[in-house]
mmCIF file of N, CA, C and O in Angstrom:
data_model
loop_
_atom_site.group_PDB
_atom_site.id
_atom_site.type_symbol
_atom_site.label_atom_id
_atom_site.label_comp_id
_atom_site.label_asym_id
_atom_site.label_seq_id
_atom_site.Cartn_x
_atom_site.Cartn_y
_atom_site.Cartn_z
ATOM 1 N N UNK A 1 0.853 -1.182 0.000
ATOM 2 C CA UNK A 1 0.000 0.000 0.000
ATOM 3 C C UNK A 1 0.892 1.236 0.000
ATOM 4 O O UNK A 1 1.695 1.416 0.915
ATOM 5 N N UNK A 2 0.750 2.166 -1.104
ATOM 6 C CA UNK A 2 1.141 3.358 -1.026
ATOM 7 C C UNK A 2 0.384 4.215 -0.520
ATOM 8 O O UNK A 2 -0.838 4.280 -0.656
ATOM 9 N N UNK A 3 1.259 5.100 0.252
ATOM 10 C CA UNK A 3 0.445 6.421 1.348
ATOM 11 C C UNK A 3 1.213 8.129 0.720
ATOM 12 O O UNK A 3 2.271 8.265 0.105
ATOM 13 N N UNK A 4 0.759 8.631 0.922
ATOM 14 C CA UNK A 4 1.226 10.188 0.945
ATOM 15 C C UNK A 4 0.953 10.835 2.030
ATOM 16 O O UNK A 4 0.344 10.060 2.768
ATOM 17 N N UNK A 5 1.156 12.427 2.796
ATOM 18 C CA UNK A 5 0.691 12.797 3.772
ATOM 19 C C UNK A 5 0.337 14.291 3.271
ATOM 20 O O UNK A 5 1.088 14.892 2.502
ATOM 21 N N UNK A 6 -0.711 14.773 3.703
ATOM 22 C CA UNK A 6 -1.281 15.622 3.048
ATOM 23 C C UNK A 6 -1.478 16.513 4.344
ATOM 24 O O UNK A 6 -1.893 16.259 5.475
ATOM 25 N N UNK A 7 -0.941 17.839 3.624
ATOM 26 C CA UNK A 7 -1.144 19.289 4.520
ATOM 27 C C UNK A 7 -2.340 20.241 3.968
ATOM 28 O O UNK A 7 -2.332 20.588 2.787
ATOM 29 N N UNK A 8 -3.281 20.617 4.781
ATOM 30 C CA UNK A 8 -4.177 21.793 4.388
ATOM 31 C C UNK A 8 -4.074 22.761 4.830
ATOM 32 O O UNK A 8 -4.171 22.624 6.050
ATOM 33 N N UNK A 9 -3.920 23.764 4.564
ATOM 34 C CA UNK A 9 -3.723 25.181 4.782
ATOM 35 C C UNK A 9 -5.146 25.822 4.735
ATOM 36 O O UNK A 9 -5.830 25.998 3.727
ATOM 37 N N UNK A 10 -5.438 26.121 5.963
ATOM 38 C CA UNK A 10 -6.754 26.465 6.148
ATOM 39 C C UNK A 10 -7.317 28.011 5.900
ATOM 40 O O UNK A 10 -8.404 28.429 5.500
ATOM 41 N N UNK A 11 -6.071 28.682 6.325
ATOM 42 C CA UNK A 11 -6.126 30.095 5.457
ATOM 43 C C UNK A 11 -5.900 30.175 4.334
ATOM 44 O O UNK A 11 -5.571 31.319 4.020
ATOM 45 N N UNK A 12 -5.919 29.385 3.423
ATOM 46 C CA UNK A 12 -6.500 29.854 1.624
ATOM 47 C C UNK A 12 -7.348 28.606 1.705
ATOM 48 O O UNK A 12 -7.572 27.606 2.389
ATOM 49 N N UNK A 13 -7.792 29.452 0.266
ATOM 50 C CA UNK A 13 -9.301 29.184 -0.439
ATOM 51 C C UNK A 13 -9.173 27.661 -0.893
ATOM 52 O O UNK A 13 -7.961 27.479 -1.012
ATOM 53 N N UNK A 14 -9.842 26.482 -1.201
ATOM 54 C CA UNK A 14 -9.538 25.885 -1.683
ATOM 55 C C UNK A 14 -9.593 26.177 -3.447
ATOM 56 O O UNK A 14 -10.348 26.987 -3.984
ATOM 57 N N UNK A 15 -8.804 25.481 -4.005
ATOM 58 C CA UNK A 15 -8.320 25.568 -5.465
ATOM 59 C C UNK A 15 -7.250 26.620 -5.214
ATOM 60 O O UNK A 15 -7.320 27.393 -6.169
ATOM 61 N N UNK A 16 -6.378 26.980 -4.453
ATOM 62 C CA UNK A 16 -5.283 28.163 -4.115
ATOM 63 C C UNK A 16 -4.194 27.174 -4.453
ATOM 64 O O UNK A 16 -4.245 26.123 -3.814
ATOM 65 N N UNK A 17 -3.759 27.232 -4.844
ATOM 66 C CA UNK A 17 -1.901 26.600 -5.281
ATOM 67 C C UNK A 17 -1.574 26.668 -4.034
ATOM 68 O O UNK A 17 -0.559 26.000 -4.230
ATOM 69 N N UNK A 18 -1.523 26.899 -2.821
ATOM 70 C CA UNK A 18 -1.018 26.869 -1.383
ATOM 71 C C UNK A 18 -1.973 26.057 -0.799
ATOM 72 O O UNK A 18 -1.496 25.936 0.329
ATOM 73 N N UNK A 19 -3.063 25.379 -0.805
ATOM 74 C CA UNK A 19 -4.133 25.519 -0.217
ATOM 75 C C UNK A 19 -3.718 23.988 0.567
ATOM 76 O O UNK A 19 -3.775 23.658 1.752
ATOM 77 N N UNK A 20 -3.213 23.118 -0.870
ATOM 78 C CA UNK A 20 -2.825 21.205 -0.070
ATOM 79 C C UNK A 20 -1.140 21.450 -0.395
ATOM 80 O O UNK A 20 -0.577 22.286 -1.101
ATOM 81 N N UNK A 21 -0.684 20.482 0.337
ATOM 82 C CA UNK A 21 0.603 20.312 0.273
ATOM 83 C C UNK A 21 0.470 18.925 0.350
ATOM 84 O O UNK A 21 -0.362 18.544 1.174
ATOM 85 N N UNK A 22 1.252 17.790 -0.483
ATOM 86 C CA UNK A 22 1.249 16.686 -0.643
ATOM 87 C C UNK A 22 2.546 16.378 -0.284
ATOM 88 O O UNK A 22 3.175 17.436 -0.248
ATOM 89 N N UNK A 23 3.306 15.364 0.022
ATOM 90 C CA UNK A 23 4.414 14.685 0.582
ATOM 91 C C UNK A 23 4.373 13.362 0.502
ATOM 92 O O UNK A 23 3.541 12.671 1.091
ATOM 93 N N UNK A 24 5.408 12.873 -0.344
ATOM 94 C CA UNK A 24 5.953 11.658 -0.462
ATOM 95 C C UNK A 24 6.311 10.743 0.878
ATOM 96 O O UNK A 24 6.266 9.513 0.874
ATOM 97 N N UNK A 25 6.655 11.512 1.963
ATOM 98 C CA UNK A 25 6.697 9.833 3.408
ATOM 99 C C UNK A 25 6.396 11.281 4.362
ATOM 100 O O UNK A 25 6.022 12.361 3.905
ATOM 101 N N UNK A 26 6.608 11.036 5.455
ATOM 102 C CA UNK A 26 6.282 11.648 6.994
ATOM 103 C C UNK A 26 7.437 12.312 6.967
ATOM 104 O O UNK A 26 7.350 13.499 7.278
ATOM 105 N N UNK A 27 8.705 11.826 6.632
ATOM 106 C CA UNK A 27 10.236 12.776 6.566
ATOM 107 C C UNK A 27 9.886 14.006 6.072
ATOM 108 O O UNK A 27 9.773 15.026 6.752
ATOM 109 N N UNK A 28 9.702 13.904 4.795
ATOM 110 C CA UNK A 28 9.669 15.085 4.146
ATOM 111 C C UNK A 28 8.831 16.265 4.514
ATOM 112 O O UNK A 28 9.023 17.451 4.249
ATOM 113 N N UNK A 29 7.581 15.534 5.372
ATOM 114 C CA UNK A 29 6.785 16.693 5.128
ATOM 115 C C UNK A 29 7.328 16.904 7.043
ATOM 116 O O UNK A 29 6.525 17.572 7.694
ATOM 117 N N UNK A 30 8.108 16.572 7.535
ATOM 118 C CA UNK A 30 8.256 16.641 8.913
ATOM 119 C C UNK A 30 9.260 18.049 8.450
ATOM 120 O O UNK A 30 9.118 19.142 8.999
ATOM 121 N N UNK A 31 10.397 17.758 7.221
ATOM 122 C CA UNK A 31 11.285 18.698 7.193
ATOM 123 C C UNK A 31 11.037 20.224 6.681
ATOM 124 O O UNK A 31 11.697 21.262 6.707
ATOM 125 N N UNK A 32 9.543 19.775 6.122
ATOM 126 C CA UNK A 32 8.402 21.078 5.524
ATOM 127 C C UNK A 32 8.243 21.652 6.916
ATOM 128 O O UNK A 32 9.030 22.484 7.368
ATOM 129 N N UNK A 33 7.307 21.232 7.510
ATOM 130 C CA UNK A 33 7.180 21.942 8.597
ATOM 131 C C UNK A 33 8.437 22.487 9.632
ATOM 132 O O UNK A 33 8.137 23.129 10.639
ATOM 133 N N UNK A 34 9.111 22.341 9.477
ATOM 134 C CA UNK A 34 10.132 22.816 11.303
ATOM 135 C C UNK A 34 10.552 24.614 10.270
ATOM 136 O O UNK A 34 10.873 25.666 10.823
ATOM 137 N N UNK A 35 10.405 24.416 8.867
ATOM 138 C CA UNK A 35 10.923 25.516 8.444
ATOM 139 C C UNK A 35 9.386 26.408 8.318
ATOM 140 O O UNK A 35 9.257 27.488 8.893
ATOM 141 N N UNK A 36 8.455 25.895 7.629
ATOM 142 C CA UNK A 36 7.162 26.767 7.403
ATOM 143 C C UNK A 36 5.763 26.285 8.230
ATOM 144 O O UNK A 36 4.915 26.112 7.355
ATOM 145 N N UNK A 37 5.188 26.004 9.535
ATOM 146 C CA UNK A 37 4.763 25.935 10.131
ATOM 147 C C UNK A 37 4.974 24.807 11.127
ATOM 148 O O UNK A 37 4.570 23.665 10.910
ATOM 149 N N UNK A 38 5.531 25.121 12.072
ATOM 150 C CA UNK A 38 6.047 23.967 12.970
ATOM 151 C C UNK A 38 4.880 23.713 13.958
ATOM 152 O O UNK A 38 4.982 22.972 14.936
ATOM 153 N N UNK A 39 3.446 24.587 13.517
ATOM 154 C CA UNK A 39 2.816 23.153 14.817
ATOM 155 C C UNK A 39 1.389 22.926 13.748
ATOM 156 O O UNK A 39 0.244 22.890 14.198
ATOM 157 N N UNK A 40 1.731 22.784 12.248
ATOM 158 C CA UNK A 40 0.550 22.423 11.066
ATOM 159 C C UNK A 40 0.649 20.864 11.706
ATOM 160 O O UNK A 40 1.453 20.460 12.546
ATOM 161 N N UNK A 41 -0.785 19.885 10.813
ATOM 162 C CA UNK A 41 -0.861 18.395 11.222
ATOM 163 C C UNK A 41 -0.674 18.217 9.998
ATOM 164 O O UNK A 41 -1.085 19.159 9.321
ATOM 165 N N UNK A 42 -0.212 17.376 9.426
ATOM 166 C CA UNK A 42 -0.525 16.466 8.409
ATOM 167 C C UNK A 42 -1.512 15.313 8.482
ATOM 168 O O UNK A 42 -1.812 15.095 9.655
ATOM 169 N N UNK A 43 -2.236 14.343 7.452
ATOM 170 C CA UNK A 43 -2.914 13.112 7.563
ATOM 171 C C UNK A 43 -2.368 12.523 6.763
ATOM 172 O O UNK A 43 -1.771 13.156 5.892
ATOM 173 N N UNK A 44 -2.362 10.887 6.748
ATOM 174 C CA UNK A 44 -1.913 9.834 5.886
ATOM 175 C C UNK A 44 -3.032 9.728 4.968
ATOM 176 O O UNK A 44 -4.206 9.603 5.317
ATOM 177 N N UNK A 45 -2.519 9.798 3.537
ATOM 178 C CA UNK A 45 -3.906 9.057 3.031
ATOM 179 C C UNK A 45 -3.015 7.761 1.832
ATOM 180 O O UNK A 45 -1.816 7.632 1.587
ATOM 181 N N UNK A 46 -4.211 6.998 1.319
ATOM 182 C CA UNK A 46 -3.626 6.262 0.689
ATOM 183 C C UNK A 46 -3.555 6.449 -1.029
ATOM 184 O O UNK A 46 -4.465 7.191 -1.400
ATOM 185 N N UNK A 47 -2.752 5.988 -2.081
ATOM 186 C CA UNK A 47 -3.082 6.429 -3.105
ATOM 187 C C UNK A 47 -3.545 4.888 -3.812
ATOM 188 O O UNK A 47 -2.994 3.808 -3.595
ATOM 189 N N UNK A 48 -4.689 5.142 -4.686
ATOM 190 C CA UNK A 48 -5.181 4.294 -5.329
ATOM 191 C C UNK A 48 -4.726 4.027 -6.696
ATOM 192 O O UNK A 48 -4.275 5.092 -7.117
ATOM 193 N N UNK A 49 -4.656 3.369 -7.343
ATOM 194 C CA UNK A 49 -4.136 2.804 -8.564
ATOM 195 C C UNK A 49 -2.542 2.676 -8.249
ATOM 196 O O UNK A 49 -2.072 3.255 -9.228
ATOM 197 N N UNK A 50 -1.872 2.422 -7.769
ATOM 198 C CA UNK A 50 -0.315 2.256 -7.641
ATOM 199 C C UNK A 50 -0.428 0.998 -7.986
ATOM 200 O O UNK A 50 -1.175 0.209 -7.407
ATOM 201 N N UNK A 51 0.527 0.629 -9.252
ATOM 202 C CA UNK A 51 0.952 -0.387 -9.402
ATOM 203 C C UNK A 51 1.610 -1.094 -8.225
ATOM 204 O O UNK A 51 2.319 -0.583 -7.358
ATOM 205 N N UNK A 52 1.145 -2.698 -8.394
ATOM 206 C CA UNK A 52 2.778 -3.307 -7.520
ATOM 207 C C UNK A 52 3.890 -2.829 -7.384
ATOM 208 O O UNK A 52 4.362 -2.557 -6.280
ATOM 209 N N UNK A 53 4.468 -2.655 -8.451
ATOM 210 C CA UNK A 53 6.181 -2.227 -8.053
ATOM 211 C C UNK A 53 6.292 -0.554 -8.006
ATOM 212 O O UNK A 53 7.327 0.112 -7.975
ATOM 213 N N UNK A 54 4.924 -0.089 -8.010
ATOM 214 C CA UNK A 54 4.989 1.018 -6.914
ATOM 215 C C UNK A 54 5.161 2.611 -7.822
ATOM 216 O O UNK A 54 5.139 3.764 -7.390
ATOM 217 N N UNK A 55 5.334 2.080 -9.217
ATOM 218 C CA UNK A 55 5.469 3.285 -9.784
ATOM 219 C C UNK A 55 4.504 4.149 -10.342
ATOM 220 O O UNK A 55 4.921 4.978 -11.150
ATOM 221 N N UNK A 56 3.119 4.123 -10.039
ATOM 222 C CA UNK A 56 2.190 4.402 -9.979
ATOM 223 C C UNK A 56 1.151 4.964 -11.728
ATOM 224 O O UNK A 56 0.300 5.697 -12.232
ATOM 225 N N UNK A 57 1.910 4.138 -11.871
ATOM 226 C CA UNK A 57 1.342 3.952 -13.533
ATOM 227 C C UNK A 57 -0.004 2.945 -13.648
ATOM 228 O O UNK A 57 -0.029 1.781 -13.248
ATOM 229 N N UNK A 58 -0.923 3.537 -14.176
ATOM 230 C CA UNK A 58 -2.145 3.277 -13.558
ATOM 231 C C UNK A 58 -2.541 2.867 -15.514
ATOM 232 O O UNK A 58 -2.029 3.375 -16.512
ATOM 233 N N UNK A 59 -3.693 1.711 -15.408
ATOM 234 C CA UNK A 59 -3.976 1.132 -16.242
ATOM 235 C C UNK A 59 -5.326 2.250 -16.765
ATOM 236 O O UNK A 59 -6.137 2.443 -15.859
ATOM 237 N N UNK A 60 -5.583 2.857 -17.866
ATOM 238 C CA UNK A 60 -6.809 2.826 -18.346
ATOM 239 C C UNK A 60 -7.731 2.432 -18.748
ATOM 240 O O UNK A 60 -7.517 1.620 -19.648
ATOM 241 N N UNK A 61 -9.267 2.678 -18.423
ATOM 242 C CA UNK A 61 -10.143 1.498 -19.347
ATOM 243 C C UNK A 61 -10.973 2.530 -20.691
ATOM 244 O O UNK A 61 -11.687 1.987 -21.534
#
C-alpha cells in the first residue's frame, strides 16, 4: 500500500496553489514543517491505482 501525507492550509481558499501540500513519506513533510509551520498536522492518506512495483502507472479502461 502506497500512502502520501497531506497538509491543508486552512487560510487559503480551496483551489489556491497553497491551499494542499502533498508529501511523499512523513520525513519530508516533517522537514516542511520545522521551516514553514512547525505546529501544522498532516494526515496519511492512501493512493489508489499504484501499481505493484509502486510506480504508480495506472492502467486505463
Amino acid at each position: 500500500m502506497k500512502t502520501v501525507w497531506i497538509y491543508v492550509d486552512t487560510k487559503k481558499q480551496v483551489g489556491d496553489r497553497d491551499h494542499l501540500k502533498v508529501f511523499a513519506n512523513s520525513d519530508l513533510a516533517d522537514e516542511w514543517f520545522v521551516v514553514n509551520d512547525p505546529e501544522g498536522v498532516v494526515f496519511e492518506y492512501e493512493v489508489i491505482g499504484v501499481d505493484e512495483t509502486g510506480s504508480g502507472r495506472q492502467r486505463h479502461r
